[in-house]
Coordinates of C-alpha atoms in Angstrom, one line a residue:
M243 CA -13.2 17.5 -3.1
S244 CA -9.7 17.4 -4.6
I245 CA -7.0 15.0 -3.4
K246 CA -5.1 18.0 -2.0
Q247 CA -8.2 19.1 0.0
A248 CA -8.8 15.6 1.3
F249 CA -5.1 15.2 2.3
N250 CA -5.1 18.6 4.1
F251 CA -8.3 17.6 5.9
L252 CA -7.1 14.2 7.0
V253 CA -3.7 15.6 8.3
N254 CA -5.4 18.4 10.2
K255 CA -7.9 16.0 11.7
Q256 CA -5.4 13.5 12.9
S257 CA -2.5 15.8 13.7
R258 CA -0.6 17.2 16.7
K259 CA 1.3 20.5 16.7
M260 CA 5.0 20.1 16.4
L261 CA 7.8 22.6 16.0
L262 CA 9.7 22.4 12.7
E263 CA 13.2 23.9 13.1
K264 CA 15.9 24.5 10.6
A265 CA 19.2 22.6 11.3
D266 CA 21.0 25.9 12.1
F267 CA 18.2 27.1 14.4
S268 CA 17.7 30.2 12.2
E269 CA 14.0 29.6 11.8
S270 CA 11.2 27.6 13.3
I271 CA 7.4 27.2 12.8
E272 CA 4.7 25.3 14.5
I273 CA 2.8 23.0 12.2
P274 CA 0.2 20.2 12.3
V275 CA 2.0 16.9 11.9
S276 CA 0.4 13.5 11.5
P277 CA 2.0 10.1 12.3
S278 CA 2.6 7.7 9.5
N279 CA 3.6 4.1 10.6
Y280 CA 4.3 5.5 14.0
F281 CA 7.5 4.0 15.7
R282 CA 8.1 1.7 12.7
N283 CA 11.4 0.0 12.3
F284 CA 12.8 0.0 8.7
S285 CA 14.9 -2.7 7.1
G286 CA 18.0 -1.5 5.4
P287 CA 20.8 -3.3 3.5
E288 CA 21.5 -6.8 4.7
E289 CA 18.7 -6.7 7.2
V290 CA 20.1 -3.7 9.2
V291 CA 17.2 -2.3 11.3
I292 CA 16.9 1.4 11.3
E293 CA 14.8 2.8 14.2
G294 CA 12.9 6.0 13.6
Q295 CA 9.5 7.6 13.3
E296 CA 7.7 8.7 10.2
F297 CA 5.4 11.7 9.9
V298 CA 3.4 13.5 7.2
F299 CA 2.5 17.2 6.9
T300 CA 1.0 19.4 4.2
K301 CA 2.9 21.7 1.9
D302 CA 0.4 24.5 2.8
S303 CA 1.5 24.3 6.5
I304 CA 5.1 25.1 5.6
E305 CA 4.7 27.9 3.0
D306 CA 6.6 30.4 5.1
F307 CA 9.3 27.9 6.1
G308 CA 10.3 26.5 2.7
V309 CA 11.1 22.9 1.8
P310 CA 12.4 20.8 4.7
K311 CA 15.9 19.4 4.5
R312 CA 17.9 16.6 6.1
G313 CA 19.1 17.8 9.5
D314 CA 16.0 19.9 10.2
R315 CA 14.1 18.9 13.4
L316 CA 10.6 18.1 14.5
V317 CA 10.3 19.0 18.2
D318 CA 7.4 17.8 20.4
S319 CA 6.9 17.9 24.2
D320 CA 6.1 14.2 24.4
L321 CA 8.2 12.7 21.5
G322 CA 11.3 14.9 22.0
E323 CA 13.6 16.1 19.3
N324 CA 13.4 14.2 16.1
T325 CA 16.1 14.9 13.4
I326 CA 14.8 14.5 9.8
S327 CA 16.9 11.9 7.9
F328 CA 14.7 11.3 4.9
I329 CA 12.2 13.5 3.0
K330 CA 9.8 12.3 0.3
P331 CA 7.4 14.7 -1.5
M332 CA 3.8 13.5 -1.8
Y333 CA 2.0 14.2 -5.1
D334 CA -1.6 14.5 -6.2
V335 CA -2.8 13.1 -9.5
G336 CA -1.6 16.1 -11.5
G337 CA 1.9 15.9 -10.1
E338 CA 1.6 18.9 -7.7
I339 CA 3.4 18.5 -4.4
I340 CA 0.7 18.5 -1.7
G341 CA 2.8 17.4 1.3
Y342 CA 5.9 15.6 2.6
R343 CA 6.6 12.3 4.3
V344 CA 9.6 12.6 6.6
R345 CA 11.5 9.9 8.5
T346 CA 13.4 10.8 11.6
S347 CA 16.1 9.2 13.6

């Protein structure tokens, strides 16, 4: 099993469905999203605390949507509307992008 296959399996196993919306509401797609350090507070410069949530999802789940950008939203019936403020690609050993880690605020 490749790293990409293992990552896709784990995200799908531990995920919940959320709506990923473009910032301008022009497009949306329902994707499986998995929590990462759920409800974690982040330290910023000079010990500023940044509240937010962190999620991961697979690149395969957003093929029709394109790469997410700051300002896009993850919408969930329980967690509400979460605006993406940080996006980091996740790579496998060969350097292929297999997913994204996003932080919301």
